[in-house]
Coordinates of C-alpha atoms (C1' of nucleotides) in Angstrom, one line a residue:
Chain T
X1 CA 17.0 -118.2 103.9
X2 CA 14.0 -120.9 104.2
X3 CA 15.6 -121.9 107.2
X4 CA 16.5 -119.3 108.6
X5 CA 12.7 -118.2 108.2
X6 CA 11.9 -121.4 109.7
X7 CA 13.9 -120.9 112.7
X8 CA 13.1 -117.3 113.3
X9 CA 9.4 -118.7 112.8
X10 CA 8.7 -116.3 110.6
X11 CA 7.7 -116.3 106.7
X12 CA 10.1 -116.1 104.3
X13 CA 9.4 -112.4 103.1
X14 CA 9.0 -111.3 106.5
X15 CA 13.0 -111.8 106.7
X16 CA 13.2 -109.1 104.7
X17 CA 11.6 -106.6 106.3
X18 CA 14.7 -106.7 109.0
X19 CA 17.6 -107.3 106.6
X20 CA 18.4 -106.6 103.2
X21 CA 19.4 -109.7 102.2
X22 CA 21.8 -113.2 102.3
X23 CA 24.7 -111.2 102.5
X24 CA 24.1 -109.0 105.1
X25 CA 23.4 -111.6 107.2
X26 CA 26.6 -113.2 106.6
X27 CA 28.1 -109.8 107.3
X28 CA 26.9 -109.7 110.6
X29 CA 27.7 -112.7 111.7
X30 CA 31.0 -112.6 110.9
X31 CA 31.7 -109.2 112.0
X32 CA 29.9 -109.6 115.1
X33 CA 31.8 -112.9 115.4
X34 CA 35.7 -111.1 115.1
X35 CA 33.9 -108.3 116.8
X36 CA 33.4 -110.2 120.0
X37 CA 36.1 -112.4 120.0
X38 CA 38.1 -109.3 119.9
X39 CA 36.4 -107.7 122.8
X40 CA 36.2 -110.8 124.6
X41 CA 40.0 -111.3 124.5
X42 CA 40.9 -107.5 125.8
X43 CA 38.5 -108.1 128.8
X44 CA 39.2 -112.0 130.0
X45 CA 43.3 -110.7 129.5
X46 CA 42.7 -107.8 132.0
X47 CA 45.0 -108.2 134.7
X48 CA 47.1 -111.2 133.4
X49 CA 50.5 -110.3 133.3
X50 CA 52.7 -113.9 132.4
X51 CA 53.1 -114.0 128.8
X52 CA 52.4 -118.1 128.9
X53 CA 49.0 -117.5 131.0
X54 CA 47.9 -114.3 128.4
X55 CA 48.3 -116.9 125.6
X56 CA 46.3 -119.4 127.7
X57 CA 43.8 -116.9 128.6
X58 CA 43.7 -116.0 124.6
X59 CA 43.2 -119.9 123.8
X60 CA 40.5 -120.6 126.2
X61 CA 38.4 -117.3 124.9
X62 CA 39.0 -118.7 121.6
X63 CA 38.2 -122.1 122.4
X64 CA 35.3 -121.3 124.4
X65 CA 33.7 -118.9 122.3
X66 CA 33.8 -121.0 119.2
X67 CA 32.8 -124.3 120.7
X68 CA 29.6 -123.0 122.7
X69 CA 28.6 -121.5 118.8
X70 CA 30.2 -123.5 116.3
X71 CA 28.4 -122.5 113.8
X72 CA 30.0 -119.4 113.7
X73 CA 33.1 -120.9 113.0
X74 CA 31.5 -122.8 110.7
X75 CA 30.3 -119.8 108.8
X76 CA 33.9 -117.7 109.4
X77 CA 35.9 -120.6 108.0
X78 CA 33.7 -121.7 104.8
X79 CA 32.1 -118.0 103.8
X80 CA 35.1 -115.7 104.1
X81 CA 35.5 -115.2 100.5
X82 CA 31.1 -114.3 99.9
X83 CA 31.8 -111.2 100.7
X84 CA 32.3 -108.0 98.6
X85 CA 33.6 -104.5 98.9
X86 CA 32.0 -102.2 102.0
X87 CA 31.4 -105.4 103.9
X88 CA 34.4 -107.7 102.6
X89 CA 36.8 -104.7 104.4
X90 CA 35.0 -104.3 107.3
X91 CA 35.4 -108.2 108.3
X92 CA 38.5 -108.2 107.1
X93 CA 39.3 -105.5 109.2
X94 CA 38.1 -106.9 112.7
X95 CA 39.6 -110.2 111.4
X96 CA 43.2 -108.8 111.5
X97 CA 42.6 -107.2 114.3
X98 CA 42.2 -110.0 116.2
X99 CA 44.8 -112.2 114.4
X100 CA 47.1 -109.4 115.1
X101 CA 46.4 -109.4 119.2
X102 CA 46.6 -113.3 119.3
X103 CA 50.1 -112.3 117.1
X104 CA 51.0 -110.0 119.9
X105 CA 51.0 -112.0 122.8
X106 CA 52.8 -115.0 120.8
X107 CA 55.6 -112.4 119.9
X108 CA 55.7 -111.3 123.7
X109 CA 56.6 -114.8 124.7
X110 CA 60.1 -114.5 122.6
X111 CA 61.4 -111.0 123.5
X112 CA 64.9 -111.9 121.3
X113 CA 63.1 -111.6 118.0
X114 CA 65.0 -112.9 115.0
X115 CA 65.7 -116.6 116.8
X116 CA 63.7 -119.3 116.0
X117 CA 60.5 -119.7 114.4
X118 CA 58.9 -117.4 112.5
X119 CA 56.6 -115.7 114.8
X120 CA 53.7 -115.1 111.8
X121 CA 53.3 -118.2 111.2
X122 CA 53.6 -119.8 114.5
X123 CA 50.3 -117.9 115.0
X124 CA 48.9 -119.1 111.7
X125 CA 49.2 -122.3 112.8
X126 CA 48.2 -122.0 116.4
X127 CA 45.0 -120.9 114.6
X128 CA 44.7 -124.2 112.7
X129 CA 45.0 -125.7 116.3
X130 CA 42.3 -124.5 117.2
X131 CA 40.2 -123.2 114.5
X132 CA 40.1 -126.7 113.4
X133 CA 38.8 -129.2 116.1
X134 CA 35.4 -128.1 115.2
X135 CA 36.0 -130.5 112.3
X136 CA 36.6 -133.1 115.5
X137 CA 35.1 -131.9 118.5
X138 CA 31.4 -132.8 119.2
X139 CA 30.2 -131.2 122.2
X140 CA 28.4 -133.9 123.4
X141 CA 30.3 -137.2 122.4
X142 CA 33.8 -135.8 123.7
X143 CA 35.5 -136.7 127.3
X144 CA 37.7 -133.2 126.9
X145 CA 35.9 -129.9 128.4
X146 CA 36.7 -126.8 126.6
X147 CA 38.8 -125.9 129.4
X148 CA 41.1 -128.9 128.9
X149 CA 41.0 -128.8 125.5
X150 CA 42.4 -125.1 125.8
X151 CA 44.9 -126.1 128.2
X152 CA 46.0 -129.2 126.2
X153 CA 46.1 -126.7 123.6
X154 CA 48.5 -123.9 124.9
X155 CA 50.9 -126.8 126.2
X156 CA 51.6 -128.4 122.6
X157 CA 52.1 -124.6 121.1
X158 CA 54.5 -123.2 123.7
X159 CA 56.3 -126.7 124.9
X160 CA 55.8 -129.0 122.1
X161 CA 54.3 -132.6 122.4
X162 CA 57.7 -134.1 123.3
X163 CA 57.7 -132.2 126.5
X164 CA 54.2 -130.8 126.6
X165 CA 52.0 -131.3 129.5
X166 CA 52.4 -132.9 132.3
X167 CA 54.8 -135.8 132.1
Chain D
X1 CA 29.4 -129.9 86.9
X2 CA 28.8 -126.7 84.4
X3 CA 32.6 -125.6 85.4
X4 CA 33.8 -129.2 84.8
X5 CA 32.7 -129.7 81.7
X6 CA 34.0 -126.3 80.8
X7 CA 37.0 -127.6 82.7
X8 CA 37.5 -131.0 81.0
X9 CA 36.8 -129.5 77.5
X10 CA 33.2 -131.6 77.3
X11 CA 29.5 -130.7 77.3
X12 CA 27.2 -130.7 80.7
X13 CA 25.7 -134.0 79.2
X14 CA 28.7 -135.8 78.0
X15 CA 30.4 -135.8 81.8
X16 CA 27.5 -138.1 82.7
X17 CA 28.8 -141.0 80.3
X18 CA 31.7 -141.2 82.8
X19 CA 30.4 -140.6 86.0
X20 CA 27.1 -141.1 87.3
X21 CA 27.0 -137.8 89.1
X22 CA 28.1 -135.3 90.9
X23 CA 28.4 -137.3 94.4
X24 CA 30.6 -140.1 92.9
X25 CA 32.8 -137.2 91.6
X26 CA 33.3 -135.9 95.0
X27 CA 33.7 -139.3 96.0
X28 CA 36.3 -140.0 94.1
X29 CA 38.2 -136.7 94.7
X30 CA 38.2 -137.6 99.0
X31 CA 38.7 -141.3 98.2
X32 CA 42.3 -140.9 95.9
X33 CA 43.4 -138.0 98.4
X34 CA 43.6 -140.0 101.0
X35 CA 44.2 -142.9 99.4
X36 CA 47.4 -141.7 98.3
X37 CA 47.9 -139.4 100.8
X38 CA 48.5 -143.0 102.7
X39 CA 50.6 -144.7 100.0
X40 CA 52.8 -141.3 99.3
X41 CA 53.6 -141.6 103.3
X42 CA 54.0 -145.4 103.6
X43 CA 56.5 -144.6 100.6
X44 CA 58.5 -141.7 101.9
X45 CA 58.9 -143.6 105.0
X46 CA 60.5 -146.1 103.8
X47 CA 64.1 -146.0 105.4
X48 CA 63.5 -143.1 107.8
X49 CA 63.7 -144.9 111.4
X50 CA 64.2 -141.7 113.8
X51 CA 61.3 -140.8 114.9
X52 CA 61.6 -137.2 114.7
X53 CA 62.6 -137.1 111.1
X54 CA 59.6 -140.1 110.7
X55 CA 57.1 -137.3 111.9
X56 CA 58.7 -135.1 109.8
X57 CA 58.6 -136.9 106.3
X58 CA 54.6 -137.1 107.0
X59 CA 54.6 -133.5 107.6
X60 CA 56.3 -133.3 104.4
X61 CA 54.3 -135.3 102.4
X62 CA 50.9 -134.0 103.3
X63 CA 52.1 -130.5 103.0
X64 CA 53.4 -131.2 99.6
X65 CA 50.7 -133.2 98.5
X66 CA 48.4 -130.5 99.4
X67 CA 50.1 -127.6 98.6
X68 CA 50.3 -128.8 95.1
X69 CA 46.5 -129.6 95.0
X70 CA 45.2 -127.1 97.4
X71 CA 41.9 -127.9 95.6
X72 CA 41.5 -131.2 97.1
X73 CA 42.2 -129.6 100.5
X74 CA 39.3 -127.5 100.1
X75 CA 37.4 -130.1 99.5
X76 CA 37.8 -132.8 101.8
X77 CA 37.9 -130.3 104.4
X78 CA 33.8 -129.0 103.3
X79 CA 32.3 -132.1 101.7
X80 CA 33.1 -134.3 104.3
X81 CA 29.6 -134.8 105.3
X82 CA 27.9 -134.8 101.4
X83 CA 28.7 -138.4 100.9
X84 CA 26.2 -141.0 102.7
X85 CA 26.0 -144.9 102.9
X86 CA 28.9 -147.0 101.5
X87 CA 30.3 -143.7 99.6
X88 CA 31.1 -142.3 102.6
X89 CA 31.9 -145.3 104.5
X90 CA 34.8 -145.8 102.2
X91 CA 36.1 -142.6 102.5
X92 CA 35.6 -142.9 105.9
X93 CA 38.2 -146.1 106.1
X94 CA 40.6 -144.1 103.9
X95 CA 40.6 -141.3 106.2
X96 CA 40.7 -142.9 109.4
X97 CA 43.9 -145.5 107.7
X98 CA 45.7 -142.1 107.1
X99 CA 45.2 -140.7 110.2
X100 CA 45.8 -143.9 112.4
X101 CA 48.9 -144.2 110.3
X102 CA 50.2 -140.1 111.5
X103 CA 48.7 -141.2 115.1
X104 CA 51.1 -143.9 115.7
X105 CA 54.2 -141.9 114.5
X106 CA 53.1 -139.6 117.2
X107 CA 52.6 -142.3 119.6
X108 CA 56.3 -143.3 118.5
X109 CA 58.1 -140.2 119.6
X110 CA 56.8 -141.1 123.0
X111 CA 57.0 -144.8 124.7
X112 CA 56.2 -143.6 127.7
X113 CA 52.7 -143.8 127.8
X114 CA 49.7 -142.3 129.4
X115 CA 51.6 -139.3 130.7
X116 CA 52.2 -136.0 129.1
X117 CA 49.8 -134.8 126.7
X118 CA 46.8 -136.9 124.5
X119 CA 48.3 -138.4 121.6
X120 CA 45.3 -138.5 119.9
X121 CA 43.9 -134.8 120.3
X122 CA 47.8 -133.8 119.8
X123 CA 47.3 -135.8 116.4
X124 CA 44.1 -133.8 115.7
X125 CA 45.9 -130.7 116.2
X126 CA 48.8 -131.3 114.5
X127 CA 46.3 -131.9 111.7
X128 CA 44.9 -128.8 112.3
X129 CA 48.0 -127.1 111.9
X130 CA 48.8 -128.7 109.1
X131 CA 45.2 -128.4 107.5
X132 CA 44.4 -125.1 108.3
X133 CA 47.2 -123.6 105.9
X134 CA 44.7 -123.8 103.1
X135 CA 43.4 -120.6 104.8
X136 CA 46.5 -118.8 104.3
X137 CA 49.0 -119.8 102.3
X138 CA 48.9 -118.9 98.9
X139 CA 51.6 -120.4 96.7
X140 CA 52.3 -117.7 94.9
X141 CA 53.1 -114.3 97.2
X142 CA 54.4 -116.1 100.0
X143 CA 58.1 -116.5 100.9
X144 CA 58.2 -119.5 103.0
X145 CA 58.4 -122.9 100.5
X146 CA 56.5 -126.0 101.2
X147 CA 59.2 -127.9 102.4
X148 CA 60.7 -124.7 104.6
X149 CA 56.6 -124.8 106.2
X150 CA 56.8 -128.2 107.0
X151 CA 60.0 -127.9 108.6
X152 CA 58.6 -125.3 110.6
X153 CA 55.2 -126.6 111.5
X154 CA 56.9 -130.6 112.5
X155 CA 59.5 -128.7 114.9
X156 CA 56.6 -126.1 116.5
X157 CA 54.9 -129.1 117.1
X158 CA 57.4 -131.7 118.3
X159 CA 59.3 -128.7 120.3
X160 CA 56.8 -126.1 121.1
X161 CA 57.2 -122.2 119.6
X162 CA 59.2 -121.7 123.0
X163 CA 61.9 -123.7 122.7
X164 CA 61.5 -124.9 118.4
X165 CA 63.8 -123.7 115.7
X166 CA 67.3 -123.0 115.6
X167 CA 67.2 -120.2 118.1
Chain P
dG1 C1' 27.0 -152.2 54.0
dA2 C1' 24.3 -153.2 58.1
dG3 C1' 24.5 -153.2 63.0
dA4 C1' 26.4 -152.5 67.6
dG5 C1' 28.4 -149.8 70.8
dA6 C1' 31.2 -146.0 72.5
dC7 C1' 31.1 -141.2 72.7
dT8 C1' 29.1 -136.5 72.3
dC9 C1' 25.8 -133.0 72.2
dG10 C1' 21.7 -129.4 72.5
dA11 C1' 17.8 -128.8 74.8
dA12 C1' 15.1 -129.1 78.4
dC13 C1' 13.3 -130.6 83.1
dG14 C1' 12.6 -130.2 88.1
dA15 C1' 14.1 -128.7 92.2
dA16 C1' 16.3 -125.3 95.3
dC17 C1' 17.5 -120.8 96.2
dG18 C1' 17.5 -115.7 97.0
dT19 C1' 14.6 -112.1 96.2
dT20 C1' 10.5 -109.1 95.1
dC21 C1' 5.7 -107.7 94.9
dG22 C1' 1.2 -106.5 96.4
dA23 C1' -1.9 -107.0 99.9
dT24 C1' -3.4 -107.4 104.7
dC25 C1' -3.5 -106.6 109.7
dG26 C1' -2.7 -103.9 113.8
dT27 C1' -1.4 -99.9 116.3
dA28 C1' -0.4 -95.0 117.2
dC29 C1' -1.4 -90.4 116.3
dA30 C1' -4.0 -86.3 114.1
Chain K
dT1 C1' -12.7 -91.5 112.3
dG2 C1' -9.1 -91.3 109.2
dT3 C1' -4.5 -92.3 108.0
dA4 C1' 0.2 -93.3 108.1
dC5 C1' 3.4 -96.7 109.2
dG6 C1' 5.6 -100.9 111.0
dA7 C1' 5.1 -105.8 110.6
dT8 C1' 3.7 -109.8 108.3
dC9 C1' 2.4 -112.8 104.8
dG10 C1' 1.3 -115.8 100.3
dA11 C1' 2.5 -116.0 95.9
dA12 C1' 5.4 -115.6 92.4
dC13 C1' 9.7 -114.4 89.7
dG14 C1' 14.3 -115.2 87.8
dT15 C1' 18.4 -117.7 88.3
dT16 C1' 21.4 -121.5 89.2
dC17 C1' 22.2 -126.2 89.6
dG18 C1' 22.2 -131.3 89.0
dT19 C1' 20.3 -134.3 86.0
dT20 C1' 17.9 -136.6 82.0
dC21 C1' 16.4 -137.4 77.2
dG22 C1' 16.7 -138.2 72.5
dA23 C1' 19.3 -137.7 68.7
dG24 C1' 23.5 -137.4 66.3
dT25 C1' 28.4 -139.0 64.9
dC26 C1' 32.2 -142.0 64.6
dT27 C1' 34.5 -146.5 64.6
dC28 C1' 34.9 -151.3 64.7
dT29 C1' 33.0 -155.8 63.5
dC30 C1' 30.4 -159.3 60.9

DNA sequence: GAGAGACTCGAACGAACGTTCGATCGTACA
DNA sequence: TGTACGATCGAACGTTCGTTCGAGTCTCTC
């Protein structure tokens, strides 16, 4: 919160005056976070109709979003569990939500359900891909734009690295 | 260190006749997981020679390793950056041995160089993939066994969620 | 049996953290 | 002019946390 004070370049108390605390801070964040990464996915997917370019579209958003404010992912990754009751459910809520769009469009690419892999945790993992290069990725240092890394992204879930890409 | 103790059965104070603090317990914790992270995949690898099922016994083995310990998951993943001077240093080495070591396998499954997808941010995905399950799985309630995961998670990655599985 | 050394502990210290309290300042409205 | 209210602040409170200190017990050795 000292920090936070700091940065807002205000005291500590006067925090206070606009929130009621740690926790609702975290709340928001997070919320705001699913929230818009939600509402950013329905709008960028607007008039895509191929089910490989809706994933795409779905990765870069993704991608995009969290690398231009990592510390959101930051926060979504390390303080999911802070949270309690009202607040706890309403993340959780907008979380799913999203989890379950992503979930959509990777079920849309496999119309014969029942073959293959399991399409649940496909997206749990296509997550990881991308949830985790923030534990990688420094804006500044890398050679890869968002837009490639996206791309490079989409390729290895739906083709595989044996015959990903372009060679 | 006041859960530790309670842990290991021994007072706040007595802990500190082992260890010097809290930082060379983390230490310690990063350095043996990958440490023998390493060793348990130099091991398993023994006799495998294809490289499909070489990538896939290191699949194995860090999903095993982890899934069993999903403690030492957590933290490597968060206190990566706790750890200064030759503490972290020698994690570092560890770390970077381990995943040098999953990077050529992947290199492996494809002599044809420089086309195709990066080998290296392909190897920091996978990673992520195979990371990121910490966030999910819990050992307990779900279905899908370690082994079955990895399985999963080596052919969505060497084949793609298009064409991987048996369907 | 005296001394050394490993081991253990209760108690407390100092810092960091989230939070609260009481007061002050400025502005809008009667 | 008085006052009600939003905004802001310094100071402090209570808790948690990592750490330290001094003393105690036990065992093994000379």
């Amino acid at each position: 919160m000292r920090r936070v004070a700091a940065e807002a370049e205000v005291s500590l108390a006067g925090i206070y005056h606009y929130v009621s605390g740690k926790e609702e801070l975290l709340y928001w964040i997070q919320f705001h976070t699913f929230d818009s990464l939600l509402r950013g996915l329905e709008e960028s997917l607007g008039n895509v109709t191929d089910p490989r370019r809706r994933l795409e579209t779905a990765v870069r958003n993704h991608v995009r979003h969290f690398g231009e404010n990592m510390h959101e992912l930051k926060i979504c990754a390390r303080e999911l569990e802070t949270l309690e009751g009202a607040a706890y459910d309403a993340v959780h809520e907008r979380r799913r939500a999203y989890f379950e769009a992503v979930h959509q469009l990777v079920r849309e690419l496999k119309p014969n359900r029942g073959t293959g892999l399991n399409s649940w945790i496909a997206t749990a993992n296509l997550f990881g891909m991308i949830n985790w290069f923030y534990q990688w990725y420094e804006a500044g240092r890398s050679q890869v734009s968002l837009d490639d890394l996206a791309a490079q992204q989409t390729a290895l879930f739906l083709d595989g690295f044996i015959a990903g890409g372009t060679g």
